[in-house]
Coordinates of C-alpha atoms and ligand atoms in Angstrom, one line a residue:
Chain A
X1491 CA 0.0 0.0 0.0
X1492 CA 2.6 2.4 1.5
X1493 CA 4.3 2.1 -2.8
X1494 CA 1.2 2.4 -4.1
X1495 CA 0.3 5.8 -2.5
X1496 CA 4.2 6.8 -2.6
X1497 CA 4.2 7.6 -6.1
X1498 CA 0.8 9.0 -6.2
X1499 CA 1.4 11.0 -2.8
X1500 CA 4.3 12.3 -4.8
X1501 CA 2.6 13.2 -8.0
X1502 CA -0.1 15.3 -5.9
X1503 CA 2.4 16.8 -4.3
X1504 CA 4.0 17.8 -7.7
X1505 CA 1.1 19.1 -8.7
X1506 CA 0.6 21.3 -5.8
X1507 CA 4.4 22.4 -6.0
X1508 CA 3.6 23.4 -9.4
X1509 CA 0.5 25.4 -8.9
X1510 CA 2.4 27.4 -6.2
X1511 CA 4.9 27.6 -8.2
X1512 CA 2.7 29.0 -10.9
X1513 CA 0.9 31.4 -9.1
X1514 CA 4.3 32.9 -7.2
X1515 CA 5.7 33.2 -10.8
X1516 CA 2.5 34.6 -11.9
X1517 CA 2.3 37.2 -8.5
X1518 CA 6.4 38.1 -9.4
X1519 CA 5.6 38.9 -12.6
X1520 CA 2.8 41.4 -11.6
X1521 CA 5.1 42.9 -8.9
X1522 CA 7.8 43.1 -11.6
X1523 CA 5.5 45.3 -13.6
X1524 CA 5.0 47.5 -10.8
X1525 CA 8.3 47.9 -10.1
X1526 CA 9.4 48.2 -13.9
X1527 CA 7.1 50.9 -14.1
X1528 CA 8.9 54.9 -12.2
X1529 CA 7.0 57.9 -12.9
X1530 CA 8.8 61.4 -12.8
X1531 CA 6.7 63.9 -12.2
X1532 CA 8.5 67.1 -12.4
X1533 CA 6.4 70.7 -10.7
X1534 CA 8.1 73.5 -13.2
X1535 CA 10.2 76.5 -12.3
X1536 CA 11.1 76.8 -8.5
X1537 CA 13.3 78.9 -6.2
X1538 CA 14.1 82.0 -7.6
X1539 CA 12.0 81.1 -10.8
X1540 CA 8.5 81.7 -9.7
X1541 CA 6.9 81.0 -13.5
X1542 CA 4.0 83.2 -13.5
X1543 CA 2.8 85.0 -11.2
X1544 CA -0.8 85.7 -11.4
X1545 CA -2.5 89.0 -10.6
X1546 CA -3.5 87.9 -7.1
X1547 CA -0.2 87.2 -6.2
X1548 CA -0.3 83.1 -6.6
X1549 CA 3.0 81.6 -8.0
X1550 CA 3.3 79.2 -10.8
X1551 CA 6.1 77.0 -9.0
X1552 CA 4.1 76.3 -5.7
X1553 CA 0.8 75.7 -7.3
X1554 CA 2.8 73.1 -10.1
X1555 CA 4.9 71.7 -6.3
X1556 CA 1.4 71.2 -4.8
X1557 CA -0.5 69.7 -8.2
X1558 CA 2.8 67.3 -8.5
X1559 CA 2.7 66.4 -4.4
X1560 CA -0.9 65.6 -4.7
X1561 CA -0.5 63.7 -7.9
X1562 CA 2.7 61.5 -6.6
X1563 CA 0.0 60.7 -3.5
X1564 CA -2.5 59.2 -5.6
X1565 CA -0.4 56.9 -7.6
X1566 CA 1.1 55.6 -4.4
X1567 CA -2.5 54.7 -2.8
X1568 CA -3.8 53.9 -6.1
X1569 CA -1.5 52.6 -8.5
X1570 CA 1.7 51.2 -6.5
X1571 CA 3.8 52.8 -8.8
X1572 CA 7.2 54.3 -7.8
X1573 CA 6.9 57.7 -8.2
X1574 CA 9.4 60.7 -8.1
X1575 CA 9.5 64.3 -7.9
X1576 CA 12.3 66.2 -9.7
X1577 CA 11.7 68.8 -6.9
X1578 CA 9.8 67.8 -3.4
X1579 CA 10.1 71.6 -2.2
X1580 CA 10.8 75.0 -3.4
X1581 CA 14.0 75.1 -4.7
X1582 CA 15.7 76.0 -8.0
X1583 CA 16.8 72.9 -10.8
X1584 CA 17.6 73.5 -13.7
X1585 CA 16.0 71.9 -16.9
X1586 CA 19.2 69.5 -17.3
X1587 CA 19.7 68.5 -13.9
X1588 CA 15.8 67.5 -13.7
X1589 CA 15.8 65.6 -17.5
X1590 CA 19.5 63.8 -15.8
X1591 CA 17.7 62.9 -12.8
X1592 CA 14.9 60.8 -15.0
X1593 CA 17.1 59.4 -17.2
X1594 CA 19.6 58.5 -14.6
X1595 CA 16.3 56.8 -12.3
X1596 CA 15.3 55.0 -15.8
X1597 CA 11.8 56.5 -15.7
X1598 CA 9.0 54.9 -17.6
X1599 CA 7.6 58.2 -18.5
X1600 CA 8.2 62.2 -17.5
X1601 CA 5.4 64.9 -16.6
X1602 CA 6.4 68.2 -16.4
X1603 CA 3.7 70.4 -14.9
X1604 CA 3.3 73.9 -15.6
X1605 CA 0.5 76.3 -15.6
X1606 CA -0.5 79.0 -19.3
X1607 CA -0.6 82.2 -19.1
X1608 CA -1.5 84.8 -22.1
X1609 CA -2.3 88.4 -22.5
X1610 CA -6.1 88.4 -22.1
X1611 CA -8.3 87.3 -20.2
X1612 CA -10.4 85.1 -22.8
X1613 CA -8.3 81.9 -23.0
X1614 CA -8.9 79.1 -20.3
X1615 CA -8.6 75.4 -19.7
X1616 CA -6.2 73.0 -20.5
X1617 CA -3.5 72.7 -22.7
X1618 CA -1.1 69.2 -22.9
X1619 CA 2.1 69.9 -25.0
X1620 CA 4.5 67.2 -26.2
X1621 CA 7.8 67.4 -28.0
X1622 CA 7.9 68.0 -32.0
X1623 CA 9.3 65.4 -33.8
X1624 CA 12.7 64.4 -35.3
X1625 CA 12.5 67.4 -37.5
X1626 CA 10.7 70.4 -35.8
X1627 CA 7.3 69.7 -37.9
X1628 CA 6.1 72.9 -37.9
X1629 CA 9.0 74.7 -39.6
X1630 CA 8.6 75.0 -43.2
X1631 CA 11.7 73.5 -43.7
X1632 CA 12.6 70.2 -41.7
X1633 CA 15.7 70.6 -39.9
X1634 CA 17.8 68.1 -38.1
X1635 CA 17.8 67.4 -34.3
X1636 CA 21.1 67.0 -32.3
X1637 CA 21.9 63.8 -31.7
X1638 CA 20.5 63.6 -27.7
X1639 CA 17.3 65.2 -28.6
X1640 CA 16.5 63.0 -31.4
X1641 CA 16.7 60.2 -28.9
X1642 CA 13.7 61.7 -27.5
X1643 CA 12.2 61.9 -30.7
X1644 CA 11.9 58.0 -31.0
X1645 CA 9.4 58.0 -28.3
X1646 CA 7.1 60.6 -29.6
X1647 CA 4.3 58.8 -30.3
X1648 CA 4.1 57.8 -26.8
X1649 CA 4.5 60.6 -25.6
X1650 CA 1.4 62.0 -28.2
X1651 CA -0.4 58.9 -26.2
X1652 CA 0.3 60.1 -23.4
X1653 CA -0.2 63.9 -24.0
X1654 CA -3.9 62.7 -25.5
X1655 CA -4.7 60.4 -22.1
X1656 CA -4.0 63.6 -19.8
X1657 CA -6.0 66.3 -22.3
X1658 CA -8.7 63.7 -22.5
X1659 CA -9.0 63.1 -18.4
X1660 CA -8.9 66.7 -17.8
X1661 CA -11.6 67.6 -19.8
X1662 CA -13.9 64.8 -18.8
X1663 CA -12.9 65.9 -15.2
X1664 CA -14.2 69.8 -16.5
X1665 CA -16.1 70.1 -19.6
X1666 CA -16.6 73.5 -19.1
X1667 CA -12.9 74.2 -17.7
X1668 CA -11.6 75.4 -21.5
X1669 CA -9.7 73.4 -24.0
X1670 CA -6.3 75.1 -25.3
X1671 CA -5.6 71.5 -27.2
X1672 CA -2.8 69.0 -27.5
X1673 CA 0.3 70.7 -29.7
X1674 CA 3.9 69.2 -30.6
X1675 CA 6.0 72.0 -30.0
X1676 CA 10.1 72.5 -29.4
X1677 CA 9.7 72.1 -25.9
X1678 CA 13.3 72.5 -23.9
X1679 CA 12.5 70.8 -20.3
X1680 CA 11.7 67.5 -22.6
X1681 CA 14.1 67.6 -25.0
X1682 CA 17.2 65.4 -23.4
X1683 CA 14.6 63.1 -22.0
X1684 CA 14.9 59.5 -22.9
X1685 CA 11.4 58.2 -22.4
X1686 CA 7.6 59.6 -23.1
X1687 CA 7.3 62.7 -21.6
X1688 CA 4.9 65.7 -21.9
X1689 CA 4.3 69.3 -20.7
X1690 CA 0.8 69.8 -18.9
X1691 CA -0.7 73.1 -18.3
X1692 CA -4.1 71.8 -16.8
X1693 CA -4.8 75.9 -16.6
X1694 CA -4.5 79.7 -17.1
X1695 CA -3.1 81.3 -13.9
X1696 CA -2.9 84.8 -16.0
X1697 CA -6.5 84.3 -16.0
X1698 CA -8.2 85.9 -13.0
X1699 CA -11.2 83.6 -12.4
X1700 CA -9.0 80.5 -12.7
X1701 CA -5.9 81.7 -10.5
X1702 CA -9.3 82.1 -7.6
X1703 CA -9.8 79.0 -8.4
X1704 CA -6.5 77.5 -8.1
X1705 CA -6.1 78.9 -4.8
X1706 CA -8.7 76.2 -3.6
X1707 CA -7.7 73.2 -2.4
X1708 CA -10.6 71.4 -3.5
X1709 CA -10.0 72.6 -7.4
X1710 CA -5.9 71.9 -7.0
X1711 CA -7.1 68.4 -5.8
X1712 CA -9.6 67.8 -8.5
X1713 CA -6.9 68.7 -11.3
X1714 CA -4.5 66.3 -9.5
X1715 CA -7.1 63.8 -9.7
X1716 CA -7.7 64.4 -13.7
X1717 CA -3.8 64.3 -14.2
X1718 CA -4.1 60.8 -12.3
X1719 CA -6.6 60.0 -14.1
X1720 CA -4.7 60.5 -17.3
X1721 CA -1.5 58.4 -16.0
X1722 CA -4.4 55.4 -15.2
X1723 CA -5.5 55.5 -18.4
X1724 CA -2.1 55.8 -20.5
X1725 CA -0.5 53.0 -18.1
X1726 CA -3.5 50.4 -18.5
X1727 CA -3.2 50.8 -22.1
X1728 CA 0.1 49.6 -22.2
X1729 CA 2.5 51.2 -24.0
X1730 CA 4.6 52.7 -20.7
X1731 CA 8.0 51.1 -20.8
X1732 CA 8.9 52.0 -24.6
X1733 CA 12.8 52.0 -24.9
X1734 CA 14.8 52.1 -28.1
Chain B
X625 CA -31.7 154.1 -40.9
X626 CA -31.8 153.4 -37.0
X627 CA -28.9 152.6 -35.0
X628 CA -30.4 149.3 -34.2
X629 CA -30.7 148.3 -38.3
X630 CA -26.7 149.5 -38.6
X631 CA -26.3 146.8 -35.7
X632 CA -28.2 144.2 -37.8
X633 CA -26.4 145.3 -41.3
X634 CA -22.8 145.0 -40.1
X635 CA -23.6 141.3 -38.5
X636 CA -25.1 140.3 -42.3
X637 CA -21.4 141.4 -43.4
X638 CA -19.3 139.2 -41.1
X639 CA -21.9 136.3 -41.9
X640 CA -21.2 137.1 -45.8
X641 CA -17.5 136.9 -45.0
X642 CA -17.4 133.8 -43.0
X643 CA -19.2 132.0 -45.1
X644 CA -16.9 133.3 -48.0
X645 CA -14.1 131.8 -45.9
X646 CA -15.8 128.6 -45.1
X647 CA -16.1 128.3 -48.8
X648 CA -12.8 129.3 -49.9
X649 CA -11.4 126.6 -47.6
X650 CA -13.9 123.7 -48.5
X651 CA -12.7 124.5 -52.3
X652 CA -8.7 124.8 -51.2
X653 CA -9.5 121.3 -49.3
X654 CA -11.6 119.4 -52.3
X655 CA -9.0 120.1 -54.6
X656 CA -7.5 116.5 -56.0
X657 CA -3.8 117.8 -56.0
X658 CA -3.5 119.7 -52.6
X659 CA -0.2 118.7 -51.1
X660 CA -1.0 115.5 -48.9
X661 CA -0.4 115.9 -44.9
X662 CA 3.5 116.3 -44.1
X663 CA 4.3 112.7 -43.1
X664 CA 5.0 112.3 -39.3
X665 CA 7.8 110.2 -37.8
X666 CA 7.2 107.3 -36.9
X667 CA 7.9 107.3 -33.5
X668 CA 7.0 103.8 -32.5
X669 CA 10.4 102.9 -34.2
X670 CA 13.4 103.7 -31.9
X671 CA 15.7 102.1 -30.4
X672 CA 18.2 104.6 -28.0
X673 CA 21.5 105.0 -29.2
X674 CA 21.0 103.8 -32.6
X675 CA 20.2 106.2 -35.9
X676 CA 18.1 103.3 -37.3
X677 CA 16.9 105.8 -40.6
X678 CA 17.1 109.3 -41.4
X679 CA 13.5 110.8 -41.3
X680 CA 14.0 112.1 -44.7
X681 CA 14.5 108.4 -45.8
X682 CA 11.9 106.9 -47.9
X683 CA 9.2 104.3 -46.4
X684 CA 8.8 100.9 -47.2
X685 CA 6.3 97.8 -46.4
X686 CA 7.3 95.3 -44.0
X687 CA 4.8 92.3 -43.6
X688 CA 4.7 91.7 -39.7
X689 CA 3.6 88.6 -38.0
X690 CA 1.2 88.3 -34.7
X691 CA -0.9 85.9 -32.9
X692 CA -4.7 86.4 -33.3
X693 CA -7.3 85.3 -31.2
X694 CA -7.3 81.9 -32.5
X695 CA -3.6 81.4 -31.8
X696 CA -2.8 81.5 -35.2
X697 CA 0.1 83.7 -36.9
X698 CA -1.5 86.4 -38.8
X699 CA 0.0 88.9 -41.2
X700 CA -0.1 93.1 -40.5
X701 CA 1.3 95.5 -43.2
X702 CA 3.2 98.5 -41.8
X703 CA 6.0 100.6 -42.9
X704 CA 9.9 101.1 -42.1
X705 CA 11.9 103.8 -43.0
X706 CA 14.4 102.1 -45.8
X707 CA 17.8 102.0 -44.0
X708 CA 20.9 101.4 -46.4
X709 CA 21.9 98.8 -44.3
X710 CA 19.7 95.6 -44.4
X711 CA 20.5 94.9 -40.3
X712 CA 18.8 99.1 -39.6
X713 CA 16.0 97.4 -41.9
X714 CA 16.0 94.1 -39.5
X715 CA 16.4 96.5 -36.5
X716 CA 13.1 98.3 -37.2
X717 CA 11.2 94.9 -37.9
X718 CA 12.1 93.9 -34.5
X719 CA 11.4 97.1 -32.5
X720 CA 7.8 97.2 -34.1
X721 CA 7.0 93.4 -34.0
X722 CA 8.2 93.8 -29.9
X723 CA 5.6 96.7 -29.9
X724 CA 2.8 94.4 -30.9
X725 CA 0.2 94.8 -33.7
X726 CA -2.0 98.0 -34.2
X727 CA -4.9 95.4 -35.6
X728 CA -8.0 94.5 -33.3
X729 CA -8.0 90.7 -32.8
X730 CA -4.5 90.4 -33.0
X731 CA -2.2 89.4 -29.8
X732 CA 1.2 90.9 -28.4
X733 CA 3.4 88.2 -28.7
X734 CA 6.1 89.7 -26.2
X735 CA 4.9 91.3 -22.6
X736 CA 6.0 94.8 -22.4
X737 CA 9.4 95.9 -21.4
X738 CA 11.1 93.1 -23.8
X739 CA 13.7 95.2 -25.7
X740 CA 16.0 94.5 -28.6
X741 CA 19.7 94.9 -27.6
X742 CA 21.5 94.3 -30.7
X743 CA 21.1 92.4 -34.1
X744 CA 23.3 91.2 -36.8
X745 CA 23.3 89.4 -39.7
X746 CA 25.6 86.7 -40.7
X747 CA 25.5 84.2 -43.8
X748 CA 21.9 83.8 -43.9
X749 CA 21.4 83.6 -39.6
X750 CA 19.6 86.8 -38.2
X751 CA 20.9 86.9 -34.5
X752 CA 18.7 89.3 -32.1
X753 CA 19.5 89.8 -28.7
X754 CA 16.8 90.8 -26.5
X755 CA 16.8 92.2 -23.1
X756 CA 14.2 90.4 -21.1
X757 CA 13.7 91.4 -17.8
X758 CA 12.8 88.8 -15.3
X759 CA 8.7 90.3 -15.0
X760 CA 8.3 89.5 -18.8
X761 CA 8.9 85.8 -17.8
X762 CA 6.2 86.5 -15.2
X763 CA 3.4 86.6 -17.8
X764 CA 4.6 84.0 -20.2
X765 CA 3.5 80.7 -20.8
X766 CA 4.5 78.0 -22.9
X767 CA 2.1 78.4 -26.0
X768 CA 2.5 82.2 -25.7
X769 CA 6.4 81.7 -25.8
X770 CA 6.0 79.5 -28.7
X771 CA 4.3 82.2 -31.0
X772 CA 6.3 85.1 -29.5
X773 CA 9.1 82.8 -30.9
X774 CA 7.2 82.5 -34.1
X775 CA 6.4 85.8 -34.2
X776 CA 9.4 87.1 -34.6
X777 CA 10.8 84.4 -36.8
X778 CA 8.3 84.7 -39.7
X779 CA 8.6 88.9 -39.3
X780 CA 12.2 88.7 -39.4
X781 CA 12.5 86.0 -42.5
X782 CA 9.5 86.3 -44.5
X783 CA 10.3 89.5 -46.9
X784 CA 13.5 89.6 -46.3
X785 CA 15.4 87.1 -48.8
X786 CA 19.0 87.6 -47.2
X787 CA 17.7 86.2 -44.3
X788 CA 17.3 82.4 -43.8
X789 CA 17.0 81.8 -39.8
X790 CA 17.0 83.4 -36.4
X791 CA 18.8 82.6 -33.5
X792 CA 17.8 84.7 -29.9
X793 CA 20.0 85.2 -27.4
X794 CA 19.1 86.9 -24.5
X795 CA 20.4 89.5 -21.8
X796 CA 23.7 89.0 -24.4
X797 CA 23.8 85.2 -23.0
X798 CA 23.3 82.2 -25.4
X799 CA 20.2 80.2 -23.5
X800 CA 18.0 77.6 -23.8
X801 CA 14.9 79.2 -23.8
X802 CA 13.2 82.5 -23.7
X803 CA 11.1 82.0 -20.8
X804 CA 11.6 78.1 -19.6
X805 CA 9.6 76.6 -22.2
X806 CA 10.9 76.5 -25.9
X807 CA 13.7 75.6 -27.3
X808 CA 15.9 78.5 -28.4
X809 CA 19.0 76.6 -29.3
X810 CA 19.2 76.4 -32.4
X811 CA 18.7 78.6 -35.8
X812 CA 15.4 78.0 -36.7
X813 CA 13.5 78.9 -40.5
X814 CA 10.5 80.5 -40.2
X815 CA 7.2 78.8 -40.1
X816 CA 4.3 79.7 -42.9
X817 CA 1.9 81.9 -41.5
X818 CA -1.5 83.2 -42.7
X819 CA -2.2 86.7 -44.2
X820 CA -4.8 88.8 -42.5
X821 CA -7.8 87.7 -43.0
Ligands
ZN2691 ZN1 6.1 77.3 -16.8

């Protein structure tokens, strides 16, 4: 009896090796994605760069630090994510040391958040930039990109992706906030970046009635939850993780 | 013939006059070949320390370039004084596209106090450098820095055959960007704008 049930006592047990097996491998491979995936989120200007400055007084860089701090707090309770901030407090970095500081943490994609300003009142809302391509494509003339930059240029359709996901979460989240559009543009801050990155300006601080707004926590939170909305929808789609 | 009726007479007189007068002038005006109004200088071009034109100096049209309210580049006729020297030319073109259009509906594309510095032109590359002072990057956002950009490009290159490209430098400093935003680095052609519509 005891031979008879050895071998089959070892086959069950097999099996049930192999099912845990299965399921660890299965739970490590969801864990790796998690960990595979960093997200830099970088709040614009800082120290003695204040950005704008609206009419009210309220600065560009600590409305982009708190948006960027509130953001990085939902995709830890939400999303698992690790998550970065080129700049936790008010202090000034410049646009190479924060593009080094993502490359260097191999990010799986960059936000840079800024807010729009213009000289009248009428424009509102969000606008979502990303970088032009190889050749700046709205020249007349296409013109070659320095080597480093056109390293970012091979992930501009991601980027476009991911530009579109954050445009498209922010205006569900306001429908009546104003839509400045999605534009590829020679953007600077993303230009030595070597993942999908955009420039978000989820709204108009030179605009009086938004910069009230913006002063409210409540609002602040609300765009931070359409920005995280954005990064929800672009990750589950899954194109994050693009390297060439 | 009363003293009051004298009165009455001498007032029909100055009456007759004026309105001799009055006529005289309405002919002198109505006539197709009076000499036009003596042109005034244009004082919106000046830049201190530099004799840009002589005021005697013919005019010519320069085709300017400006956001509208669409965001779009638009085109503005106006006039320069025509300087011998194709950089005095450049020079004006840049001090009135910095003032912003005279059009309704169309945008500044620089705040106020941004002021050109100095300008040459070398093998096809217009260099300006601007003097920005730190409030003008207080009011400027990315899209806005991106037409001002544009702005200037399609004034300075459009009309102007000798001129292939613009490269800014600011405060007399090679940068980045203008305001934080847009890339600045590198000569750039000019992008195709619409005329006025
Ligand atoms: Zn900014």
């Amino acid at each position: 009896m005891r031979s008879l049930f050895r071998p089959m006592g070892g086959f069950f047990f097999q099996c049930i090796l192999a099912a845990v097996l299965m399921v660890l491998v299965g739970l490590a491979a969801d864990v790796k994605a998690v960990d595979d995936t960093v997200i830099f989120l970088d709040p614009g200007h800082g120290g003695e760069d204040t950005g704008i400055v609206g009419g009210g007084g309220l600065t560009e860089k600590s409305v982009c630090l708190d948006l960027a701090k509130r953001l990085k707090q939902k995709i830890d309770e939400r999303l698992g994510y690790r998550t970065y901030l080129t700049r936790g407090e008010d202090k000034s970095l410049s646009l190479d040391e924060r593009a080094a500081l993502a490359n260097n943490h191999r990010a799986t994609l960059f936000i840079s958040i800024h807010l729009g300003a213009f000289p009248d009142q009428r424009y509102r809302g969000v606008g979502v930039f990303y970088p032009a391509g190889r050749f700046h494509e709205a020249a007349g003339r296409p013109q070659p990109l320095p080597e480093w930059d056109a390293l970012q240029a091979t992930h501009r359709e991601t980027s476009k992706a991911l530009a579109g996901k954050l445009h498209h979460a922010l205006l569900r989240r306001f429908p009546d906030g104003g839509d400045l559009g999605v534009h590829a543009l020679p953007l600077y801050p993303l230009a030595a970046l070597n993942m999908p990155a955009v420039l978000v300006e989820p709204a108009v601080l030179s605009r009086a009635a938004e910069e009230e707004k913006l002063g409210s926590e409540s609002v602040r939170d609300a765009l931070a939850e359409g920005l995280f909305e954005g990064v929800d929808l672009f990750l589950k789609n899954g194109v994050a993780g693009e390297r060439p | 013939m009363s003293a009051r009726a004298r009165v009455l007479d001498s007032r029909l007189i100055w009456v007759f006059l004026a309105l001799i007068l009055a006529a005289a002038i309405a002919f002198f005006l109505s006539r197709p070949d009076r000499p036009g109004p003596v042109a005034r200088p244009m004082d919106e071009i000046y830049l201190p320390g530099y004799p840009l034109y002589s005021e005697s100096a013919e005019r010519m049209p320069v085709q300017l370039f400006f956001p509208d309210i669409d965001l779009d580049l638009k085109m503005e006729s106006r006039e320069i004084y025509r300087s011998d020297e194709t950089a005095d030319r450049l020079r004006q073109v840049v001090v009135l596209t910095l003032g912003g259009p005279r059009a309704e509906g169309l945008l500044r594309p620089f705040s106020e106090g941004v002021r050109l510095r100095e300008l040459y032109l070398y093998e096809g590359t217009v260099y300006v450098d601007l003097d920005i002072p730190e409030k003008a990057a207080m009011q400027t956002g990315t899209f806005m820095e991106h037409l001002a950009v544009r702005a200037l490009e399609a004034s300075l290159v459009q009309g102007f055959p000798e001129v292939e490209r613009l490269r800014i430098v600011r405060n007399g400093q090679e940068v980045e960007t203008l305001f934080g935003h847009i890339d600045v680095r590198y000569p750039r052609p000019a992008f195709a704008a619409s005329p006025a519509g």
